[in-house]
Coordinates of C-alpha atoms (C1' of nucleotides) in Angstrom, one line a residue:
Chain A
X1129 CA 6.8 34.3 32.4
X1130 CA 3.2 33.3 31.9
X1131 CA 3.9 30.3 34.1
X1132 CA 5.4 32.4 36.9
X1133 CA 2.4 32.0 39.1
X1134 CA 2.1 28.2 38.6
X1135 CA 5.5 26.7 39.1
X1136 CA 4.1 23.3 39.8
X1137 CA 2.7 23.1 36.2
X1138 CA 5.9 24.6 34.9
X1139 CA 8.0 22.1 36.8
X1140 CA 6.1 19.1 35.5
X1141 CA 5.9 20.7 32.0
X1142 CA 8.0 19.6 29.1
X1143 CA 10.7 21.3 27.2
X1144 CA 12.2 20.7 23.8
X1145 CA 15.7 19.2 23.9
X1146 CA 18.3 21.6 22.5
X1147 CA 18.6 21.4 18.8
X1148 CA 15.3 19.5 18.4
X1149 CA 13.5 20.1 15.2
X1150 CA 10.1 19.0 14.2
X1151 CA 8.2 19.6 11.0
X1152 CA 5.1 19.7 13.1
X1153 CA 6.2 22.8 15.1
X1154 CA 8.1 24.5 12.3
X1155 CA 7.3 28.1 11.8
X1156 CA 5.3 28.5 15.0
X1157 CA 6.1 31.6 17.1
X1158 CA 7.8 31.0 20.4
X1159 CA 4.6 31.8 22.3
X1160 CA 2.7 29.3 20.1
X1161 CA 5.2 26.7 20.9
X1162 CA 4.9 27.5 24.5
X1163 CA 1.2 27.1 24.3
X1164 CA 1.5 23.7 22.6
X1165 CA 4.1 22.4 25.0
X1166 CA 2.0 23.6 28.0
X1167 CA -0.6 21.0 27.4
X1168 CA 1.8 18.2 26.5
X1169 CA 2.8 15.3 28.7
X1170 CA 6.1 13.6 28.4
X1171 CA 6.0 9.8 28.3
X1172 CA 8.6 7.1 28.4
X1173 CA 7.8 4.2 26.1
X1174 CA 9.1 0.7 26.7
X1175 CA 10.5 -1.4 23.9
X1176 CA 7.9 -2.9 21.6
X1177 CA 5.1 -1.0 23.3
X1178 CA 2.2 -0.3 21.0
X1179 CA 1.3 3.4 21.0
X1180 CA -1.6 3.2 18.6
X1181 CA -3.5 0.2 17.4
X1182 CA -5.0 0.0 14.0
X1183 CA -8.7 0.3 14.2
X1184 CA -8.8 1.8 17.7
X1185 CA -9.9 5.4 17.9
X1186 CA -7.1 7.9 17.9
X1187 CA -6.7 9.1 21.5
X1188 CA -3.5 11.0 21.4
X1189 CA -1.2 13.1 19.3
X1190 CA 2.4 12.0 19.6
X1191 CA 5.7 13.6 18.9
X1192 CA 8.7 11.3 18.9
X1193 CA 11.5 12.9 20.9
X1194 CA 14.1 10.2 21.3
X1195 CA 14.1 6.6 20.0
X1196 CA 12.4 5.0 17.0
X1197 CA 9.1 3.5 16.1
X1198 CA 7.4 2.1 13.1
X1199 CA 4.1 2.3 11.3
X1200 CA 2.5 -1.0 10.5
X1201 CA -0.6 -2.0 8.8
X1202 CA -2.3 -5.1 9.9
X1203 CA -4.1 -7.2 7.3
X1204 CA -7.4 -9.0 7.9
X1205 CA -5.4 -12.2 7.9
X1206 CA -3.3 -10.8 10.8
X1207 CA 0.1 -10.2 9.5
X1208 CA 1.9 -6.9 9.9
X1209 CA 2.9 -4.8 6.9
X1210 CA 5.8 -2.5 7.6
X1211 CA 5.1 1.0 6.2
X1212 CA 7.8 3.3 7.5
X1213 CA 10.0 4.3 10.3
X1214 CA 9.3 7.0 12.8
X1215 CA 12.3 9.1 13.9
X1216 CA 12.8 11.9 16.4
X1217 CA 10.8 14.9 15.3
X1218 CA 8.1 12.9 13.6
X1219 CA 4.6 13.3 14.7
X1220 CA 1.7 10.8 14.5
X1221 CA -1.9 10.6 15.5
X1222 CA -2.4 13.6 13.3
X1223 CA -6.1 12.8 12.9
X1224 CA -6.6 14.2 16.5
X1225 CA -5.6 17.6 15.2
X1226 CA -8.2 17.8 12.5
X1227 CA -11.1 15.6 13.3
X1228 CA -13.8 16.6 15.6
X1229 CA -14.8 13.0 16.4
X1230 CA -12.3 10.3 17.2
X1231 CA -11.9 8.1 14.2
X1232 CA -10.3 4.6 14.0
X1233 CA -6.7 4.9 13.1
X1234 CA -5.4 3.2 9.9
X1235 CA -2.1 2.1 11.2
X1236 CA -0.5 0.6 14.2
X1237 CA 2.5 2.4 15.7
X1238 CA 5.0 0.4 17.7
X1239 CA 8.2 1.4 19.5
X1240 CA 11.3 -0.3 18.5
X1241 CA 13.4 0.1 21.6
X1242 CA 12.7 2.5 24.5
X1243 CA 11.4 5.9 23.4
X1244 CA 10.5 9.2 24.8
X1245 CA 7.6 11.0 23.4
X1246 CA 5.4 14.0 23.9
X1247 CA 1.7 13.2 24.1
X1248 CA -1.4 15.4 23.8
X1249 CA -4.9 14.4 24.6
X1250 CA -7.2 14.4 21.6
X1251 CA -9.2 17.3 22.7
X1252 CA -6.2 19.4 23.6
X1253 CA -4.7 18.7 20.2
X1254 CA -7.8 19.6 18.4
X1255 CA -8.1 22.8 20.4
X1256 CA -4.5 23.8 19.5
X1257 CA -5.1 23.1 15.9
X1258 CA -8.2 25.3 15.8
X1259 CA -6.2 28.2 17.5
X1260 CA -3.0 28.0 15.5
X1261 CA -3.4 28.1 11.8
X1262 CA 0.2 27.3 11.1
X1263 CA -0.2 24.1 13.1
X1264 CA -3.0 23.1 10.8
X1265 CA -1.0 23.8 7.8
X1266 CA 1.9 21.8 9.1
X1267 CA -0.5 19.0 9.7
X1268 CA -1.7 19.1 6.1
X1269 CA 1.9 18.9 4.9
X1270 CA 2.8 16.0 7.2
X1271 CA -0.4 14.1 6.4
X1272 CA 0.4 14.6 2.7
X1273 CA 3.8 13.1 3.3
X1274 CA 2.4 10.1 5.1
X1275 CA 0.0 9.4 2.3
X1276 CA 2.9 9.7 -0.1
X1277 CA 4.9 7.1 1.8
X1278 CA 1.8 4.9 2.0
X1279 CA 1.6 5.2 -1.8
X1280 CA 5.3 4.4 -2.1
X1281 CA 4.9 1.3 0.1
X1282 CA 2.0 0.2 -2.2
X1283 CA 4.0 0.7 -5.3
X1284 CA 6.9 -1.2 -3.8
X1285 CA 4.8 -4.2 -2.9
X1286 CA 3.0 -4.2 -6.2
X1287 CA 5.8 -4.6 -8.6
X1288 CA 9.1 -5.1 -6.9
X1289 CA 10.9 -8.4 -6.5
X1290 CA 11.8 -9.8 -3.1
X1291 CA 15.3 -8.6 -3.6
X1292 CA 14.3 -5.1 -4.3
X1293 CA 11.9 -4.9 -1.4
X1294 CA 14.6 -6.2 0.9
X1295 CA 17.1 -3.7 -0.4
X1296 CA 14.6 -0.9 0.2
X1297 CA 14.1 -2.1 3.8
X1298 CA 17.8 -2.1 4.4
X1299 CA 18.4 1.3 3.0
X1300 CA 15.4 2.8 4.9
X1301 CA 16.6 1.2 8.1
X1302 CA 20.1 2.4 7.6
X1303 CA 18.8 5.9 7.1
X1304 CA 16.5 5.9 10.0
X1305 CA 17.8 3.6 12.7
X1306 CA 21.4 3.2 11.6
X1307 CA 24.5 4.5 13.4
X1308 CA 27.6 5.3 11.5
X1309 CA 30.2 2.7 12.6
X1310 CA 33.8 2.4 11.5
X1311 CA 32.9 -0.2 8.8
X1312 CA 29.7 1.4 7.6
X1313 CA 26.2 2.1 8.8
X1314 CA 25.0 -0.4 11.3
X1315 CA 21.8 -1.4 12.9
X1316 CA 20.4 -4.2 14.9
X1317 CA 17.6 -6.2 13.3
X1318 CA 17.1 -10.0 13.1
X1319 CA 16.5 -11.8 9.9
X1320 CA 13.0 -12.4 11.0
X1321 CA 12.3 -8.7 11.5
X1322 CA 13.7 -7.9 8.1
X1323 CA 11.6 -10.7 6.6
X1324 CA 8.5 -9.2 8.1
X1325 CA 9.3 -5.7 6.9
X1326 CA 10.2 -6.7 3.4
X1327 CA 7.3 -9.3 3.2
X1328 CA 9.5 -12.2 2.2
X1329 CA 10.4 -15.4 4.0
X1330 CA 13.3 -15.6 6.5
X1331 CA 14.9 -18.0 4.1
X1332 CA 15.0 -15.5 1.3
X1333 CA 16.4 -12.9 3.7
X1334 CA 19.2 -15.3 4.7
X1335 CA 20.0 -16.2 1.1
X1336 CA 20.0 -12.7 -0.2
X1337 CA 22.0 -11.3 2.7
X1338 CA 24.6 -14.0 2.2
X1339 CA 24.8 -13.0 -1.5
X1340 CA 25.2 -9.4 -0.7
X1341 CA 27.8 -10.2 2.0
X1342 CA 29.8 -12.2 -0.5
X1343 CA 29.7 -9.2 -2.8
X1344 CA 31.1 -7.1 0.0
X1345 CA 28.0 -4.8 0.1
X1346 CA 27.4 -5.6 3.7
X1347 CA 28.5 -7.6 6.7
X1348 CA 26.1 -9.5 8.9
X1349 CA 26.4 -11.1 12.3
X1350 CA 23.8 -12.2 14.8
X1351 CA 21.0 -9.5 15.0
X1352 CA 23.2 -6.9 13.4
X1353 CA 23.8 -5.7 9.9
X1354 CA 26.5 -3.4 8.7
X1355 CA 25.9 -1.8 5.4
X1356 CA 29.1 -0.9 3.6
X1357 CA 27.8 0.2 0.3
X1358 CA 24.2 1.4 0.5
X1359 CA 24.5 2.8 -3.1
X1360 CA 25.0 -0.7 -4.4
X1361 CA 21.7 -1.7 -2.9
X1362 CA 19.6 1.0 -4.5
X1363 CA 21.0 1.0 -8.0
X1364 CA 21.4 -2.6 -9.3
X1365 CA 17.7 -3.4 -9.5
X1366 CA 17.2 -0.7 -12.1
X1367 CA 20.0 -1.8 -14.3
X1368 CA 18.3 -5.1 -14.6
Chain B
X1118 CA -34.7 33.5 -6.4
X1119 CA -31.4 35.1 -5.5
X1120 CA -30.4 34.6 -9.1
X1121 CA -33.4 36.5 -10.4
X1122 CA -31.5 39.6 -11.2
X1123 CA -28.6 37.9 -12.9
X1124 CA -30.0 35.5 -15.4
X1125 CA -26.9 35.4 -17.4
X1126 CA -24.9 34.0 -14.5
X1127 CA -27.7 31.7 -13.6
X1128 CA -27.9 30.4 -17.2
X1129 CA -24.2 29.5 -17.3
X1130 CA -24.2 28.4 -13.7
X1131 CA -24.5 24.8 -12.6
X1132 CA -27.2 23.1 -10.7
X1133 CA -27.3 19.8 -8.9
X1134 CA -29.3 17.1 -10.6
X1135 CA -32.4 16.1 -8.6
X1136 CA -31.6 13.5 -6.1
X1137 CA -27.9 14.1 -6.3
X1138 CA -26.1 13.4 -3.0
X1139 CA -22.4 14.0 -2.3
X1140 CA -20.6 13.5 0.9
X1141 CA -18.6 16.6 0.0
X1142 CA -21.6 18.9 0.3
X1143 CA -23.4 17.0 3.0
X1144 CA -24.7 19.1 5.9
X1145 CA -24.0 22.4 4.1
X1146 CA -26.8 25.0 4.3
X1147 CA -28.7 25.8 1.0
X1148 CA -26.9 29.2 0.9
X1149 CA -23.5 27.6 1.4
X1150 CA -24.3 25.1 -1.4
X1151 CA -25.3 28.0 -3.6
X1152 CA -22.0 29.8 -2.8
X1153 CA -20.1 26.6 -3.7
X1154 CA -22.0 26.0 -7.0
X1155 CA -21.7 29.7 -7.9
X1156 CA -18.0 29.3 -8.6
X1157 CA -18.1 25.9 -10.2
X1158 CA -17.8 25.1 -13.8
X1159 CA -19.5 22.1 -15.4
X1160 CA -17.3 20.1 -17.7
X1161 CA -17.9 17.2 -20.1
X1162 CA -15.2 14.6 -20.0
X1163 CA -14.5 12.3 -22.9
X1164 CA -13.8 8.6 -22.4
X1165 CA -10.4 7.8 -21.1
X1166 CA -9.6 11.5 -20.5
X1167 CA -7.1 12.0 -17.7
X1168 CA -8.4 14.6 -15.2
X1169 CA -5.4 14.6 -12.9
X1170 CA -2.0 13.2 -13.5
X1171 CA 0.1 11.8 -10.8
X1172 CA 3.0 14.2 -10.0
X1173 CA 1.4 17.2 -11.6
X1174 CA 0.3 20.0 -9.2
X1175 CA -3.4 19.8 -8.3
X1176 CA -5.2 22.5 -10.3
X1177 CA -8.8 21.7 -9.7
X1178 CA -11.3 20.3 -7.3
X1179 CA -13.6 17.9 -9.1
X1180 CA -17.0 16.5 -8.2
X1181 CA -18.2 13.5 -10.3
X1182 CA -21.8 14.1 -11.4
X1183 CA -22.4 11.4 -14.0
X1184 CA -20.2 8.6 -15.2
X1185 CA -17.3 6.8 -13.7
X1186 CA -13.6 7.2 -13.3
X1187 CA -10.7 5.5 -11.5
X1188 CA -7.8 6.4 -9.3
X1189 CA -4.5 4.9 -10.4
X1190 CA -1.1 5.1 -9.1
X1191 CA 1.8 5.0 -11.5
X1192 CA 4.9 3.1 -10.5
X1193 CA 8.4 4.4 -11.3
X1194 CA 8.5 1.5 -13.8
X1195 CA 5.5 2.9 -15.5
X1196 CA 2.7 0.5 -14.9
X1197 CA -0.6 1.6 -13.5
X1198 CA -1.9 0.3 -10.2
X1199 CA -5.7 0.5 -9.9
X1200 CA -6.7 2.0 -6.6
X1201 CA -10.5 2.5 -6.7
X1202 CA -13.5 3.6 -8.7
X1203 CA -15.0 7.1 -8.6
X1204 CA -18.7 7.2 -8.8
X1205 CA -21.2 10.1 -9.0
X1206 CA -21.0 12.1 -5.9
X1207 CA -17.3 11.4 -5.3
X1208 CA -15.0 14.3 -5.1
X1209 CA -11.3 14.4 -5.8
X1210 CA -8.5 16.9 -5.9
X1211 CA -9.3 17.5 -2.3
X1212 CA -5.8 18.9 -1.7
X1213 CA -6.9 22.1 -3.4
X1214 CA -9.3 22.7 -0.5
X1215 CA -6.7 22.5 2.2
X1216 CA -3.3 23.4 0.9
X1217 CA -2.2 26.9 0.3
X1218 CA 0.3 26.0 -2.3
X1219 CA -0.4 23.6 -5.1
X1220 CA 1.2 20.2 -4.4
X1221 CA 1.9 17.3 -6.7
X1222 CA -1.0 14.9 -6.6
X1223 CA -0.3 11.3 -5.6
X1224 CA -2.7 9.7 -8.0
X1225 CA -3.8 9.8 -11.6
X1226 CA -7.6 10.1 -12.2
X1227 CA -8.9 8.8 -15.5
X1228 CA -12.5 8.7 -16.9
X1229 CA -13.8 5.4 -17.9
X1230 CA -16.5 6.4 -20.4
X1231 CA -17.9 9.9 -20.9
X1232 CA -18.4 11.8 -17.7
X1233 CA -19.8 15.1 -16.5
X1234 CA -18.1 16.8 -13.6
X1235 CA -18.2 20.0 -11.7
X1236 CA -14.8 21.7 -11.5
X1237 CA -13.4 24.4 -9.3
X1238 CA -10.2 26.4 -9.7
X1239 CA -7.7 25.7 -7.0
X1240 CA -7.9 29.2 -5.5
X1241 CA -11.7 29.2 -5.5
X1242 CA -11.8 25.9 -3.8
X1243 CA -9.3 27.0 -1.2
X1244 CA -11.3 30.2 -0.5
X1245 CA -14.5 28.2 -0.1
X1246 CA -12.9 25.8 2.4
X1247 CA -11.6 28.7 4.4
X1248 CA -15.1 30.2 4.5
X1249 CA -17.2 27.1 5.2
X1250 CA -16.1 25.1 8.2
X1251 CA -18.4 22.2 7.4
X1252 CA -16.8 21.9 3.9
X1253 CA -13.4 21.5 5.6
X1254 CA -14.8 18.9 7.9
X1255 CA -16.3 16.9 5.0
X1256 CA -12.9 17.2 3.3
X1257 CA -11.2 15.6 6.3
X1258 CA -13.7 12.8 6.3
X1259 CA -13.3 12.1 2.6
X1260 CA -9.6 12.4 2.7
X1261 CA -9.6 9.9 5.6
X1262 CA -11.7 7.5 3.4
X1263 CA -9.3 7.8 0.6
X1264 CA -6.3 7.0 2.8
X1265 CA -8.3 4.1 4.1
X1266 CA -8.9 2.7 0.6
X1267 CA -5.3 3.3 -0.3
X1268 CA -4.4 1.2 2.8
X1269 CA -6.8 -1.5 1.7
X1270 CA -5.3 -1.6 -1.7
X1271 CA -1.9 -2.0 -0.1
X1272 CA -3.1 -4.8 2.1
X1273 CA -4.7 -6.5 -0.9
X1274 CA -1.6 -6.4 -3.0
X1275 CA 0.6 -7.5 -0.2
X1276 CA -0.9 -10.8 0.9
X1277 CA -3.6 -11.9 -1.4
X1278 CA -3.3 -14.4 -4.2
X1279 CA -4.0 -13.5 -7.8
X1280 CA -7.4 -15.2 -7.4
X1281 CA -8.4 -13.1 -4.4
X1282 CA -7.3 -9.9 -6.0
X1283 CA -9.2 -10.6 -9.1
X1284 CA -12.3 -11.5 -7.1
X1285 CA -12.0 -8.1 -5.3
X1286 CA -11.8 -6.3 -8.6
X1287 CA -14.9 -8.0 -9.8
X1288 CA -16.9 -7.3 -6.7
X1289 CA -15.7 -3.7 -6.6
X1290 CA -16.5 -3.2 -10.3
X1291 CA -19.9 -4.8 -9.9
X1292 CA -20.7 -2.4 -7.0
X1293 CA -19.5 0.7 -8.7
X1294 CA -19.9 0.4 -12.4
X1295 CA -22.3 -2.5 -12.6
X1296 CA -25.9 -2.4 -13.8
X1297 CA -28.4 -4.9 -12.5
X1298 CA -29.4 -7.1 -15.5
X1299 CA -31.8 -10.0 -15.5
X1300 CA -29.1 -12.6 -15.0
X1301 CA -27.1 -10.6 -12.4
X1302 CA -25.0 -7.5 -12.1
X1303 CA -23.2 -6.8 -15.4
X1304 CA -20.5 -4.5 -16.5
X1305 CA -18.3 -4.1 -19.5
X1306 CA -14.6 -4.6 -19.0
X1307 CA -12.1 -6.5 -21.1
X1308 CA -9.8 -9.2 -19.7
X1309 CA -7.0 -6.8 -20.2
X1310 CA -8.5 -4.1 -18.1
X1311 CA -9.3 -6.6 -15.4
X1312 CA -5.7 -7.9 -15.6
X1313 CA -4.4 -4.4 -15.1
X1314 CA -6.7 -3.7 -12.2
X1315 CA -6.0 -6.9 -10.3
X1316 CA -2.3 -6.9 -11.3
X1317 CA -2.3 -10.3 -12.8
X1318 CA -1.6 -11.5 -16.4
X1319 CA -4.4 -11.7 -18.9
X1320 CA -3.9 -15.4 -19.0
X1321 CA -4.6 -15.7 -15.3
X1322 CA -7.7 -13.7 -15.8
X1323 CA -8.9 -15.8 -18.6
X1324 CA -8.3 -19.1 -16.7
X1325 CA -9.8 -17.9 -13.5
X1326 CA -12.9 -16.4 -15.2
X1327 CA -13.4 -19.7 -17.0
X1328 CA -13.2 -21.6 -13.8
X1329 CA -15.7 -19.3 -12.1
X1330 CA -18.0 -19.5 -15.1
X1331 CA -17.9 -23.3 -15.0
X1332 CA -18.9 -23.0 -11.3
X1333 CA -21.8 -20.8 -12.3
X1334 CA -20.6 -17.8 -10.4
X1335 CA -20.5 -15.6 -13.5
X1336 CA -21.1 -15.5 -17.2
X1337 CA -18.6 -13.9 -19.6
X1338 CA -18.8 -12.8 -23.1
X1339 CA -16.7 -10.4 -25.1
X1340 CA -16.0 -7.2 -23.1
X1341 CA -18.8 -8.0 -20.7
X1342 CA -19.1 -9.9 -17.4
X1343 CA -22.3 -10.8 -15.6
X1344 CA -21.8 -11.6 -12.0
X1345 CA -24.5 -14.1 -10.8
X1346 CA -23.3 -14.8 -7.3
X1347 CA -21.0 -12.1 -6.0
X1348 CA -21.2 -13.6 -2.5
X1349 CA -19.3 -16.7 -3.8
X1350 CA -16.5 -14.4 -4.9
X1351 CA -16.0 -12.7 -1.6
X1352 CA -16.2 -15.7 0.8
X1353 CA -14.4 -18.7 -0.7
X1354 CA -10.8 -17.3 -0.2
X1355 CA -11.3 -17.2 3.6
X1356 CA -12.5 -20.7 3.8
X1357 CA -9.3 -21.9 2.4
Chain C
dC962 C1' -15.8 -12.0 -46.5
dG963 C1' -11.7 -10.6 -44.5
dC964 C1' -9.3 -8.6 -40.9
dA965 C1' -8.3 -6.9 -36.3
dT966 C1' -9.3 -7.3 -31.8
dT967 C1' -10.1 -10.3 -28.0
dG968 C1' -9.9 -14.4 -25.6
dT969 C1' -8.1 -19.5 -24.9
dT970 C1' -5.1 -23.3 -24.1
dG971 C1' -1.0 -26.0 -23.1
dA972 C1' 3.8 -26.5 -22.2
dC973 C1' 7.3 -24.4 -19.9
dA974 C1' 10.1 -21.2 -16.8
dA975 C1' 11.0 -18.2 -12.9
dA976 C1' 10.5 -16.5 -8.4
dG977 C1' 9.8 -17.6 -3.9
dT978 C1' 8.0 -20.4 -0.3
dT979 C1' 7.9 -24.5 2.6
dC980 C1' 10.0 -28.0 5.2
dA981 C1' 13.4 -30.7 7.4
dA982 C1' 17.9 -31.2 8.8
dT983 C1' 21.8 -28.8 10.5
dT984 C1' 25.0 -25.4 12.0
dT985 C1' 26.3 -21.2 14.4
dG986 C1' 26.7 -18.1 18.0
dC987 C1' 26.0 -16.6 22.6
dG988 C1' 24.5 -16.3 27.3
dT989 C1' 24.1 -18.9 31.6
dG990 C1' 24.3 -21.7 35.4
dG991 C1' 26.9 -25.3 37.6
Chain D
dC1070 C1' 35.5 -21.4 32.8
dC1071 C1' 33.3 -24.5 30.2
dA1072 C1' 29.6 -27.3 28.6
dC1073 C1' 24.8 -27.0 27.9
dG1074 C1' 20.9 -25.3 25.7
dC1075 C1' 18.4 -22.4 22.9
dA1076 C1' 17.4 -18.9 19.6
dA1077 C1' 19.0 -17.4 15.2
dA1078 C1' 20.7 -18.5 10.9
dT1079 C1' 21.7 -21.7 7.0
dT1080 C1' 21.2 -25.0 3.3
dG1081 C1' 19.3 -28.0 -0.2
dA1082 C1' 15.4 -30.0 -2.4
dA1083 C1' 10.6 -30.3 -3.4
dC1084 C1' 6.7 -27.7 -4.5
dT1085 C1' 3.3 -23.9 -5.5
dT1086 C1' 1.9 -20.0 -7.8
dT1087 C1' 2.0 -17.3 -11.5
dG1088 C1' 4.0 -15.4 -15.6
dT1089 C1' 5.7 -16.2 -20.4
dC1090 C1' 5.3 -17.6 -25.0
dA1091 C1' 3.5 -19.5 -29.1
dA1092 C1' -0.2 -21.1 -31.5
dC1093 C1' -4.8 -20.9 -32.2
dA1094 C1' -10.0 -19.9 -31.9
dA1095 C1' -13.9 -16.9 -31.6
dT1096 C1' -16.1 -12.7 -32.2
dG1097 C1' -17.7 -8.8 -34.4
dC1098 C1' -17.1 -4.9 -37.5
dG1099 C1' -16.6 -2.6 -42.0

DNA sequence: CGCATTGTTGACAAAGTTCAATTTGCGTGG
DNA sequence: CCACGCAAATTGAACTTTGTCAACAATGCG
């Protein structure tokens, strides 16, 4: 209706897929959502593309629509620490919403396979946040969640064994990027990717997966893991 | 001057020590600062007192005036992970400023020795933030910094050796709680405290400190460390 | 002086990594 | 269609780092 007079904009504009839910937009009125989407751009992301590089100023606010990505932290020595998965509905680059000046981002965000995202320029995002109080509140909530998962990642590194960290990675991956197959939840990751994410050597991954396979907890083949009994991955460490 | 007519309030009210600087209040106008201090309460904190407990809802905004404290994260298994020091001028409990609802805090804050702090009730803090835009902006900046140091702590745990972590703790402690003595920067911490902070065993602390002492980098005596050459603690790990 | 706290030392054990040698699985080009 | 070649995965053995434990020494306080 508002867009009646500018069909060109409307045509190139973006729309939410049916059934799409995002905590970023939760509780916003339809007209607010329209205002937000009006200044968004839809982008296709190729596999492994880096959307945000740790240290670079945050240029965009992103909302994952389809596909998956991951937050990483790069250490001074250069290796990547996996922090958490990004799934459809997750937003990142939240700093754009709050900060007046662009600030270096703390994490790298990389697409796993192809993705489709909504993107907002920093200034547009900031303007939206200043106009829509509910958007600011949602941002606080989401930022809080990210800090919490950063904290969890820290706790996990600090005092968990290689086995526990690997189990955590498997469970998280199953939850976020897994598809329910006939034999369990399956997802495609190489030993090397798992090794990076859990911060263990590929050898440890290989050995541990073999052991779990022999216990019937999972099945592995080349570049693919099928988790049969996720509950047996989360509990045993505590018993010990 | 404004307080002329209400000496009772003025008497029980708080004032900033001369020369006190805080990034939380930076850039606020004198009248804004007066408004902020008007609803503050000054509190004396006894040694080792816990000001904020991880998981408990954030009740207060605090501003450290004199003394030192530390942020800790408690793991599910119950051990404390040291995150960073709190020095005079540092604020914490920032969530009170932004969030409408009290949220569980991510970290525990504990005083080292006796401290003096300013404290604000959650609702007062939230009201101040909604009235003073600059206060909100400062809050974003500070929150960003805390996230950054959380990230640094994570990176440090993930891929540094026991020696590097201990060196980091010494350098940080020297910077934050150290006093310049004749022979170097000195501070009082037991081996056990250092061990907890660096997440190594007391034995490793003892051995490593002995080695550094024999290299002339520091001097140790009971409950006291004197750092002679902090630069030799930060650089050697990289050379290797 | 006696006692508790704090720190030290050496021998040993556990967890994981590193490395080298192989094996497995899979796509591709002849 | 099959053999080739390569990336991915495996395996065992040596090795490094760090923690564990037990015994002991030093420090300082009442």
